[in-house]
CSV table of C-alpha atoms (C1' of nucleotides) in Angstrom, one decimal:
chain,number,residue,atom,x,y,z
A,27,MET,CA,108.8,98.4,62.5
A,28,ASP,CA,107.8,95.0,61.9
A,29,ASP,CA,106.6,94.1,66.6
A,30,VAL,CA,106.5,90.8,65.5
A,31,THR,CA,108.1,89.5,69.4
A,32,THR,CA,104.2,87.9,69.4
A,33,ALA,CA,102.9,86.5,66.4
A,34,GLY,CA,104.4,83.7,64.1
A,35,SER,CA,103.3,81.0,65.0
A,36,ALA,CA,99.8,79.6,64.2
A,37,PRO,CA,100.1,76.2,64.9
A,38,ASP,CA,102.6,75.9,68.2
A,39,GLN,CA,101.2,77.3,71.5
A,40,PRO,CA,100.2,80.3,71.0
A,41,LEU,CA,102.1,82.1,73.4
A,42,PRO,CA,106.1,83.1,74.0
A,43,THR,CA,107.8,80.4,75.6
A,44,ARG,CA,108.8,83.9,78.0
A,45,GLU,CA,105.1,84.3,78.1
A,46,ARG,CA,104.5,81.1,79.6
A,47,LEU,CA,106.9,80.2,82.0
A,48,ILE,CA,105.1,83.7,83.5
A,49,LEU,CA,102.0,82.1,83.7
A,50,ALA,CA,103.1,78.5,84.5
A,51,ALA,CA,105.4,79.7,87.7
A,52,ALA,CA,101.7,82.1,88.1
A,53,SER,CA,99.8,79.5,88.9
A,54,LEU,CA,101.8,77.1,90.4
A,55,PHE,CA,103.5,79.5,92.7
A,56,ARG,CA,99.5,80.7,93.3
A,57,ASN,CA,98.8,77.3,94.7
A,58,LYS,CA,101.8,75.7,95.8
A,59,GLY,CA,103.7,78.1,97.2
A,60,TYR,CA,108.0,79.4,95.5
A,61,SER,CA,109.9,77.0,97.4
A,62,GLY,CA,106.6,74.5,96.8
A,63,THR,CA,106.8,74.6,93.7
A,64,GLY,CA,110.2,72.1,91.8
A,65,LEU,CA,111.6,73.7,88.0
A,66,ALA,CA,110.9,70.2,86.5
A,67,GLU,CA,106.6,70.6,87.9
A,68,LEU,CA,107.1,74.6,86.5
A,69,LEU,CA,109.3,73.5,82.7
A,70,THR,CA,106.5,70.4,81.7
A,71,GLU,CA,103.5,73.0,82.5
A,72,ALA,CA,105.1,75.7,80.7
A,73,ALA,CA,106.0,73.1,77.9
A,74,ALA,CA,108.9,74.5,78.2
A,75,PRO,CA,112.9,72.8,78.4
A,76,LYS,CA,115.5,74.1,81.0
A,77,GLY,CA,117.5,75.9,78.8
A,78,SER,CA,115.2,78.2,77.8
A,79,LEU,CA,114.6,79.5,81.2
A,80,TYR,CA,117.5,79.8,82.4
A,81,HIS,CA,118.2,82.2,78.5
A,82,HIS,CA,115.4,84.1,79.5
A,83,PHE,CA,115.9,84.6,83.3
A,84,PRO,CA,119.3,84.4,84.2
A,85,ASN,CA,118.9,83.7,87.5
A,86,GLY,CA,116.5,80.4,87.8
A,87,LYS,CA,114.2,80.2,89.7
A,88,SER,CA,114.2,83.6,91.6
A,89,ASP,CA,114.1,86.2,89.1
A,90,LEU,CA,111.3,84.5,86.9
A,91,ALA,CA,108.8,84.6,90.8
A,92,LEU,CA,109.3,88.2,90.5
A,93,ALA,CA,108.5,87.8,87.1
A,94,ALA,CA,105.4,85.7,87.6
A,95,ALA,CA,104.3,88.1,90.5
A,96,ASN,CA,105.1,91.6,89.0
A,97,TRP,CA,102.4,90.2,86.2
A,98,ALA,CA,100.0,89.1,88.3
A,99,SER,CA,100.0,92.7,90.2
A,100,GLU,CA,99.8,94.0,87.4
A,101,GLN,CA,96.1,92.2,87.0
A,102,MET,CA,95.1,93.0,90.0
A,103,LEU,CA,96.0,97.0,89.1
A,104,GLN,CA,93.8,96.4,85.2
A,105,LEU,CA,91.4,94.8,88.2
A,106,ILE,CA,91.0,97.7,90.7
A,107,ASP,CA,91.3,100.2,87.4
A,108,ALA,CA,88.4,98.9,85.3
A,109,SER,CA,86.2,97.8,88.7
A,110,PHE,CA,86.8,101.9,90.3
A,111,THR,CA,86.7,103.7,87.0
A,112,PRO,CA,83.6,103.1,86.0
A,113,ALA,CA,82.2,103.2,89.3
A,114,PRO,CA,79.7,106.8,90.9
A,115,SER,CA,81.6,106.1,94.4
A,116,PHE,CA,84.0,104.2,96.8
A,117,GLN,CA,81.4,101.9,98.2
A,118,GLU,CA,80.5,100.7,94.3
A,119,GLY,CA,84.1,99.7,92.8
A,120,ALA,CA,84.9,97.5,95.9
A,121,LYS,CA,81.7,95.9,95.7
A,122,THR,CA,83.3,95.3,91.5
A,123,VAL,CA,86.0,94.6,92.8
A,124,CYS,CA,84.9,91.9,95.0
A,125,TYR,CA,82.6,90.3,92.1
A,126,LYS,CA,85.5,90.3,90.0
A,127,LEU,CA,88.4,89.0,92.2
A,128,ALA,CA,85.3,86.2,93.7
A,129,LYS,CA,84.7,85.5,89.5
A,130,LEU,CA,88.8,85.2,89.6
A,131,PHE,CA,88.4,82.8,93.0
A,132,ASP,CA,85.9,80.3,91.7
A,133,LEU,CA,87.9,79.7,88.0
A,134,GLN,CA,90.9,78.8,90.1
A,135,GLY,CA,89.7,76.0,91.0
A,136,LYS,CA,88.6,78.0,95.0
A,137,TRP,CA,91.9,77.7,96.9
A,138,SER,CA,94.9,79.7,94.6
A,139,GLY,CA,96.2,82.5,97.1
A,140,CYS,CA,97.2,86.0,96.2
A,141,PRO,CA,100.2,85.7,94.2
A,142,VAL,CA,102.5,87.8,95.3
A,143,SER,CA,102.7,86.9,98.6
A,144,ALA,CA,102.8,82.5,98.1
A,145,THR,CA,105.4,84.1,96.1
A,146,LEU,CA,107.6,86.0,97.6
A,147,PHE,CA,106.9,85.7,101.4
A,148,GLU,CA,109.3,83.2,101.8
A,149,GLY,CA,110.7,83.6,105.0
A,150,PRO,CA,113.3,87.1,106.5
A,151,GLU,CA,116.7,86.8,104.9
A,152,ASN,CA,115.1,87.6,101.2
A,153,GLU,CA,115.2,90.4,101.6
A,154,ALA,CA,114.7,91.3,98.0
A,155,PHE,CA,110.9,89.2,97.6
A,156,HIS,CA,109.9,90.9,101.3
A,157,GLN,CA,110.4,94.4,99.3
A,158,HIS,CA,109.2,93.1,96.1
A,159,ALA,CA,105.8,92.1,97.4
A,160,ALA,CA,105.7,95.6,99.6
A,161,LEU,CA,106.6,98.0,96.7
A,162,LEU,CA,103.3,95.8,94.9
A,163,PHE,CA,101.2,95.7,97.7
A,164,GLU,CA,102.1,99.3,98.5
A,165,GLY,CA,100.6,99.8,94.8
A,166,TRP,CA,97.6,98.2,94.9
A,167,ILE,CA,96.7,100.6,98.4
A,168,SER,CA,98.2,103.7,96.3
A,169,ALA,CA,95.9,102.6,93.0
A,170,THR,CA,92.9,102.1,95.1
A,171,ALA,CA,93.2,105.5,97.0
A,172,ALA,CA,94.1,106.7,94.1
A,173,HIS,CA,89.7,106.0,93.1
A,174,ALA,CA,88.9,107.1,96.9
A,175,GLN,CA,90.1,110.2,97.1
A,176,ARG,CA,88.9,110.7,93.7
A,177,LEU,CA,85.8,109.3,94.1
A,178,GLY,CA,85.1,112.6,96.9
A,179,LEU,CA,86.8,111.2,100.3
A,180,ALA,CA,89.5,113.2,101.5
A,181,GLU,CA,92.9,112.6,101.4
A,182,ALA,CA,93.3,110.6,104.8
A,183,GLU,CA,89.8,108.9,104.3
A,184,ALA,CA,91.1,107.3,101.1
A,185,GLN,CA,94.1,106.2,102.2
A,186,ALA,CA,92.4,104.6,104.8
A,187,ALA,CA,89.8,103.1,103.1
A,188,ALA,CA,92.2,101.8,100.5
A,189,GLU,CA,94.4,100.2,103.1
A,190,ASN,CA,91.4,98.5,104.6
A,191,PHE,CA,89.9,97.4,101.9
A,192,TYR,CA,93.1,95.7,101.1
A,193,ILE,CA,92.7,93.8,104.9
A,194,LEU,CA,89.6,93.0,103.8
A,195,LEU,CA,89.8,91.6,100.9
A,196,GLN,CA,93.3,89.6,102.6
A,197,GLY,CA,91.8,87.9,105.0
A,198,GLY,CA,88.7,87.1,103.2
A,199,TRP,CA,90.3,85.6,100.4
A,200,GLN,CA,92.1,83.6,102.8
A,201,LEU,CA,88.3,83.0,104.2
A,202,ALA,CA,87.6,81.8,100.8
A,203,ARG,CA,90.1,79.3,100.5
A,204,VAL,CA,89.5,78.1,104.4
A,205,ARG,CA,85.6,77.4,103.2
A,206,ARG,CA,86.2,77.0,99.1
A,207,ASP,CA,84.1,80.1,98.8
A,208,SER,CA,84.1,82.4,96.8
A,209,ASP,CA,80.8,83.7,98.7
A,210,VAL,CA,83.1,85.2,101.8
A,211,ILE,CA,84.7,87.7,99.5
A,212,ARG,CA,81.9,88.4,97.7
A,213,GLY,CA,80.6,90.0,101.1
A,214,LEU,CA,83.1,92.0,102.0
A,215,HIS,CA,81.9,94.6,99.7
A,216,LEU,CA,79.3,94.8,103.6
A,217,GLN,CA,82.1,95.1,106.3
A,218,LEU,CA,83.7,98.3,104.2
A,219,CYS,CA,82.2,101.1,106.1
A,220,PRO,CA,85.1,104.2,107.4
A,221,PRO,CA,85.3,104.5,110.5
A,222,MET,CA,84.3,108.4,110.2
A,223,GLN,CA,81.2,107.5,108.7
A,224,LEU,CA,79.9,105.8,111.5
A,225,GLN,CA,81.0,109.4,113.3
A,226,LYS,CA,78.6,110.9,110.7
A,227,ASN,CA,74.8,110.9,111.1
A,228,ASP,CA,75.5,112.0,114.0
B,9,MET,CA,99.1,67.9,142.4
B,10,ASP,CA,102.4,66.9,140.9
B,11,ASP,CA,103.2,69.3,137.4
B,12,VAL,CA,106.3,68.4,136.6
B,13,THR,CA,105.2,68.0,133.0
B,14,THR,CA,107.6,70.4,131.6
B,15,ALA,CA,109.3,70.5,135.6
B,16,GLY,CA,113.4,68.5,136.1
B,17,SER,CA,116.1,68.7,134.7
B,18,ALA,CA,116.9,71.9,135.4
B,19,PRO,CA,120.4,72.4,133.1
B,20,ASP,CA,119.4,70.4,130.1
B,21,GLN,CA,117.5,71.4,127.2
B,22,PRO,CA,113.9,72.7,129.9
B,23,LEU,CA,111.7,70.8,127.1
B,24,PRO,CA,111.9,67.3,126.6
B,25,THR,CA,112.5,66.6,123.0
B,26,ARG,CA,108.6,66.0,121.2
B,27,GLU,CA,108.2,69.8,122.7
B,28,ARG,CA,111.5,70.7,121.7
B,29,LEU,CA,110.5,69.4,117.6
B,30,ILE,CA,107.4,71.0,117.8
B,31,LEU,CA,108.3,74.3,119.4
B,32,ALA,CA,110.9,74.3,116.5
B,33,ALA,CA,108.7,73.1,113.2
B,34,ALA,CA,106.1,76.1,114.7
B,35,SER,CA,108.5,78.5,114.7
B,36,LEU,CA,110.4,77.9,111.2
B,37,PHE,CA,107.3,77.1,109.3
B,38,ARG,CA,105.7,80.3,110.3
B,39,ASN,CA,108.8,81.9,109.0
B,40,LYS,CA,109.3,80.2,106.3
B,41,GLY,CA,106.9,77.5,105.2
B,42,TYR,CA,106.6,73.5,105.3
B,43,SER,CA,107.9,72.5,101.7
B,44,GLY,CA,110.6,75.7,102.7
B,45,THR,CA,111.9,74.6,105.8
B,46,GLY,CA,114.1,71.5,105.6
B,47,LEU,CA,114.7,68.6,108.1
B,48,ALA,CA,118.3,69.1,108.8
B,49,GLU,CA,117.5,72.7,109.7
B,50,LEU,CA,114.3,71.3,112.1
B,51,LEU,CA,117.1,69.2,114.3
B,52,THR,CA,119.7,71.8,114.8
B,53,GLU,CA,116.8,74.6,115.6
B,54,ALA,CA,115.8,71.4,117.7
B,55,ALA,CA,118.3,70.0,119.2
B,56,ALA,CA,116.9,66.6,118.2
B,57,PRO,CA,118.3,63.9,116.0
B,58,LYS,CA,116.7,62.6,113.4
B,59,GLY,CA,116.0,59.3,115.6
B,60,SER,CA,113.5,61.2,118.1
B,61,LEU,CA,111.8,62.9,115.6
B,62,TYR,CA,110.5,60.0,113.6
B,63,HIS,CA,109.7,58.2,116.8
B,64,HIS,CA,107.9,60.9,117.7
B,65,PHE,CA,106.2,61.7,115.2
B,66,PRO,CA,106.1,58.3,112.7
B,67,ASN,CA,105.1,59.8,109.6
B,68,GLY,CA,107.3,62.7,109.7
B,69,LYS,CA,107.5,65.9,108.7
B,70,SER,CA,104.0,66.6,107.8
B,71,ASP,CA,102.5,64.6,111.4
B,72,LEU,CA,105.1,66.8,112.8
B,73,ALA,CA,103.3,70.2,111.2
B,74,LEU,CA,99.4,69.1,112.8
B,75,ALA,CA,101.3,69.1,115.4
B,76,ALA,CA,103.2,72.3,115.1
B,77,ALA,CA,99.7,72.9,113.5
B,78,ASN,CA,97.8,72.2,115.9
B,79,TRP,CA,99.9,74.2,119.7
B,80,ALA,CA,99.6,76.9,117.8
B,81,SER,CA,96.0,77.1,117.4
B,82,GLU,CA,95.7,76.4,121.2
B,83,GLN,CA,97.7,79.3,122.0
B,84,MET,CA,95.4,81.5,119.4
B,85,LEU,CA,92.7,79.8,121.4
B,86,GLN,CA,94.1,80.7,124.7
B,87,LEU,CA,94.4,84.1,123.6
B,88,ILE,CA,91.3,84.7,122.6
B,89,ASP,CA,89.8,83.4,126.0
B,90,ALA,CA,91.9,85.4,127.8
B,91,SER,CA,91.1,88.9,126.4
B,92,PHE,CA,87.6,87.9,126.1
B,93,THR,CA,87.0,86.2,129.4
B,94,PRO,CA,87.7,89.4,131.2
B,95,ALA,CA,86.3,92.3,128.1
B,96,PRO,CA,83.2,94.1,129.3
B,97,SER,CA,81.9,94.3,125.4
B,98,PHE,CA,82.6,91.9,122.3
B,99,GLN,CA,84.5,95.5,120.9
B,100,GLU,CA,86.2,95.7,123.7
B,101,GLY,CA,88.0,91.8,124.1
B,102,ALA,CA,88.1,92.2,119.9
B,103,LYS,CA,90.3,95.4,121.1
B,104,THR,CA,92.4,92.8,123.7
B,105,VAL,CA,93.5,90.5,120.6
B,106,CYS,CA,94.8,92.9,118.4
B,107,TYR,CA,96.7,94.4,121.2
B,108,LYS,CA,97.9,90.8,122.7
B,109,LEU,CA,98.5,90.0,118.3
B,110,ALA,CA,100.5,93.1,118.2
B,111,LYS,CA,103.0,92.7,121.0
B,112,LEU,CA,103.1,88.7,119.9
B,113,PHE,CA,103.7,89.7,116.5
B,114,ASP,CA,106.7,92.3,117.9
B,115,LEU,CA,108.2,89.3,119.7
B,116,GLN,CA,108.4,87.2,116.7
B,117,GLY,CA,110.2,89.3,114.9
B,118,LYS,CA,108.1,91.6,112.9
B,119,TRP,CA,107.7,89.2,110.7
B,120,SER,CA,106.3,85.8,111.4
B,121,GLY,CA,103.7,84.9,109.2
B,122,CYS,CA,99.6,82.4,111.4
B,123,PRO,CA,101.0,79.2,112.0
B,124,VAL,CA,98.4,77.3,110.9
B,125,SER,CA,98.1,78.5,107.6
B,126,ALA,CA,101.5,79.0,106.7
B,127,THR,CA,101.6,75.2,107.7
B,128,LEU,CA,99.3,74.3,106.2
B,129,PHE,CA,98.2,75.2,103.0
B,130,GLU,CA,100.4,73.4,100.7
B,131,GLY,CA,98.1,72.7,97.8
B,132,PRO,CA,96.0,71.8,96.3
B,133,GLU,CA,96.8,68.1,96.7
B,134,ASN,CA,97.5,68.4,100.5
B,135,GLU,CA,93.8,67.3,101.2
B,136,ALA,CA,94.0,66.5,104.2
B,137,PHE,CA,96.5,69.5,105.9
B,138,HIS,CA,94.1,71.6,104.0
B,139,GLN,CA,90.6,69.8,106.2
B,140,HIS,CA,92.9,70.5,109.2
B,141,ALA,CA,93.6,73.8,108.8
B,142,ALA,CA,89.8,74.5,108.4
B,143,LEU,CA,88.9,72.9,111.4
B,144,LEU,CA,90.9,74.5,113.4
B,145,PHE,CA,90.4,77.7,111.6
B,146,GLU,CA,86.8,77.1,112.1
B,147,GLY,CA,87.4,76.9,115.5
B,148,TRP,CA,88.7,80.2,115.9
B,149,ILE,CA,86.2,81.8,114.5
B,150,SER,CA,83.3,79.2,117.1
B,151,ALA,CA,85.3,80.3,120.0
B,152,THR,CA,85.4,84.2,120.0
B,153,ALA,CA,81.5,83.7,117.5
B,154,ALA,CA,80.7,82.3,121.7
B,155,HIS,CA,81.9,85.4,122.9
B,156,ALA,CA,80.0,87.5,120.9
B,157,GLN,CA,77.3,85.4,122.5
B,158,ARG,CA,78.3,85.8,126.4
B,159,LEU,CA,78.3,89.0,125.7
B,160,GLY,CA,75.5,89.6,124.2
B,161,LEU,CA,74.6,89.8,120.2
B,162,ALA,CA,72.6,87.2,119.3
B,163,GLU,CA,73.6,84.4,117.1
B,164,ALA,CA,73.4,84.9,113.3
B,165,GLU,CA,75.4,88.6,114.9
B,166,ALA,CA,77.7,86.4,116.7
B,167,GLN,CA,78.7,84.9,114.1
B,168,ALA,CA,79.1,87.7,111.4
B,169,ALA,CA,81.0,89.1,113.8
B,170,ALA,CA,83.9,86.4,115.3
B,171,GLU,CA,84.3,85.6,111.1
B,172,ASN,CA,85.1,89.8,110.2
B,173,PHE,CA,87.3,89.7,112.9
B,174,TYR,CA,89.2,87.1,112.0
B,175,ILE,CA,89.1,88.2,108.2
B,176,LEU,CA,90.1,91.6,109.9
B,177,LEU,CA,93.1,90.2,111.7
B,178,GLN,CA,94.0,87.3,109.0
B,179,GLY,CA,94.6,90.7,106.8
B,180,GLY,CA,95.4,93.0,109.1
B,181,TRP,CA,98.6,90.6,110.0
B,182,GLN,CA,100.0,90.4,106.4
B,183,LEU,CA,100.2,93.5,105.1
B,184,ALA,CA,101.6,93.7,109.8
B,185,ARG,CA,103.9,91.4,107.8
B,186,VAL,CA,104.6,93.4,104.6
B,187,ARG,CA,105.4,97.2,106.2
B,188,ARG,CA,106.7,95.2,109.4
B,189,ASP,CA,104.4,97.4,110.8
B,190,SER,CA,102.9,95.9,114.4
B,191,ASP,CA,100.7,98.8,114.4
B,192,VAL,CA,98.4,97.9,111.8
B,193,ILE,CA,97.1,95.0,113.9
B,194,ARG,CA,96.4,97.2,116.6
B,195,GLY,CA,94.3,99.4,115.1
B,196,LEU,CA,92.3,96.9,113.3
B,197,HIS,CA,89.4,97.4,116.0
B,198,LEU,CA,88.6,100.8,114.5
B,199,GLN,CA,87.3,99.0,111.6
B,200,LEU,CA,85.0,96.8,113.3
B,201,CYS,CA,81.3,97.8,113.3
B,202,PRO,CA,79.1,95.0,112.3
B,203,PRO,CA,76.9,96.2,109.4
B,204,MET,CA,73.7,95.8,111.2
B,205,GLN,CA,74.8,98.9,113.3
B,206,LEU,CA,75.3,101.4,110.9
B,207,GLN,CA,71.2,100.0,109.6
B,208,LYS,CA,70.6,100.7,113.0
B,209,ASN,CA,70.0,104.5,114.0
B,210,ASP,CA,66.9,104.9,110.4
C,30,DA,C1',121.7,42.0,138.5
C,31,DC,C1',119.0,42.4,134.6
C,32,DA,C1',115.8,42.8,131.6
C,33,DG,C1',112.9,44.8,128.6
C,34,DC,C1',111.7,49.4,126.6
C,35,DA,C1',112.0,53.8,124.5
C,36,DT,C1',114.7,57.0,123.1
C,37,DT,C1',118.7,58.7,121.0
C,38,DA,C1',122.7,59.0,117.2
C,39,DG,C1',123.8,58.8,112.9
C,40,DA,C1',125.0,56.5,109.5
C,41,DC,C1',122.9,55.7,104.8
C,42,DC,C1',119.8,56.0,100.6
C,43,DG,C1',117.4,56.6,96.5
C,44,DA,C1',115.4,61.2,94.4
C,45,DT,C1',115.2,65.6,93.4
C,46,DT,C1',116.0,69.5,94.5
C,47,DG,C1',117.9,74.5,91.1
C,48,DG,C1',121.4,75.3,88.3
C,49,DT,C1',125.4,75.5,84.4
C,50,DC,C1',126.2,73.6,79.7
C,51,DC,C1',127.2,73.3,74.9
C,52,DA,C1',125.9,71.3,71.1
C,53,DG,C1',122.2,71.7,67.9
C,54,DT,C1',118.2,74.7,64.6
C,55,DG,C1',116.2,77.8,62.3
C,56,DA,C1',115.2,82.1,61.1
C,57,DT,C1',117.9,86.6,60.0
C,58,DG,C1',120.4,89.9,57.8
C,59,DT,C1',124.7,90.4,54.3
D,21,DA,C1',125.8,81.0,50.6
D,22,DC,C1',127.1,82.1,55.2
D,23,DA,C1',128.0,83.9,59.2
D,24,DT,C1',125.2,85.7,62.9
D,25,DC,C1',122.7,85.1,66.9
D,26,DA,C1',119.0,84.4,70.0
D,27,DC,C1',116.7,80.4,71.0
D,28,DT,C1',115.9,75.3,72.0
D,29,DG,C1',117.3,70.8,74.4
D,30,DG,C1',118.9,67.8,77.2
D,31,DA,C1',122.4,65.2,79.4
D,32,DC,C1',124.5,66.5,83.5
D,33,DC,C1',126.3,68.1,88.3
D,34,DA,C1',126.8,68.5,93.6
D,35,DA,C1',124.0,69.1,96.9
D,36,DT,C1',120.3,68.7,99.6
D,37,DC,C1',115.9,66.3,99.2
D,38,DG,C1',112.0,63.8,103.6
D,39,DG,C1',112.8,59.3,104.9
D,40,DT,C1',115.0,54.5,106.6
D,41,DC,C1',117.3,51.6,109.1
D,42,DT,C1',120.0,49.4,113.6
D,43,DA,C1',123.4,50.1,117.3
D,44,DA,C1',124.1,52.7,121.3
D,45,DT,C1',121.8,54.6,125.3
D,46,DG,C1',120.0,55.5,129.0
D,47,DC,C1',116.1,54.6,132.6
D,48,DT,C1',112.7,51.9,134.5
D,49,DG,C1',110.3,48.4,137.8
D,50,DT,C1',111.7,43.0,139.5
DNA sequence: ACAGCATTAGACCGATTGGTCCAGTGATGT
DNA sequence: ACATCACTGGACCAATCGGTCTAATGCTGT
């Protein structure tokens, strides 16, 4: 009946502790990497004591990292859907994705990296992290490919276009970080010319 | 005449301590990141005691990181030159770069990331690292742009093509890591269609 | 042989790391 | 009123962190 999971305390923090931890983790890991972020700093940012962390995430930092990556990935999927669903074509949808991401990049201080890769690329030893990151990334690609197919591309074309778009986004985001310039991301969609399309007009 | 910089002691380590440290740092940072790599592990890999590190690199880990990034960047510049110099066209040179990098990716265990970014993307606080990384990356881009111009592209086109190529390489390398598949890198050159070329045939 | 210098070897340091543990605390159902 | 239970607060821990320091160890030129 009563879903008071998030309701209640108005004066204090608007979000429950668990959410605050995830948000803080996503933000910090994005900026300083997984091993570059200490628990002390994380708990300060989340305004939570250590006991809460290990209550909500029994395996501590690594559990929290997975949760933060999941949350960030979910945000990205929503951005993809929000951009492609009303789009008249794949190109237009991709353009919207670029612009939204560029805005996000600016809001986050023209610095932060991809939360998932920053969090989960932690060396060859941590196989679980790597596989989880792969899972999330492939989710982005297949979500994009689904939209591409819906917008008229053939299955193989759609998959290729989605992969290509993903590559451009990752690479473009990195160059944007290097230059602290979100325009790099905005310009990415110009490069979005599926190789097949080149041969079309013969 | 006598280039004995690397020669000498055959029985023991073929490389001097300083070089061993740089090599070990480049390898470890590439795999586990800057803050993910401890000095103990680094010194074990380099087979060097702590005293040597602080003799050759007075500022310790951070100095070593800069040196390792420089070394890696130099390797990349050589690869770019070696690929583009004998190439008949920019497209062919870029293709060679992709294939050489893909081979390198395989040799390094289908995992390692870009040494420069892995080393020097260490959070917004470390401004010196960020600026150095930016310097090195722009070096790659301008080196590529120079080759592009030499191979017939106009100055603006050459710059755009070089940036686009850099973006593809970074993004493609990351997807290759995710999938542990160097073919992603090999296929990158197919995406190399300068946007101008699309408008050409109207 | 000796002085001088670059390099090595590793003991040692305080600070910080991620993690454990348990005594509270406060809302809840009975 | 009381027991229950999810949650909090933080003291505490061993291990590791990056870094300092000094004595020994070579190789140099003289």
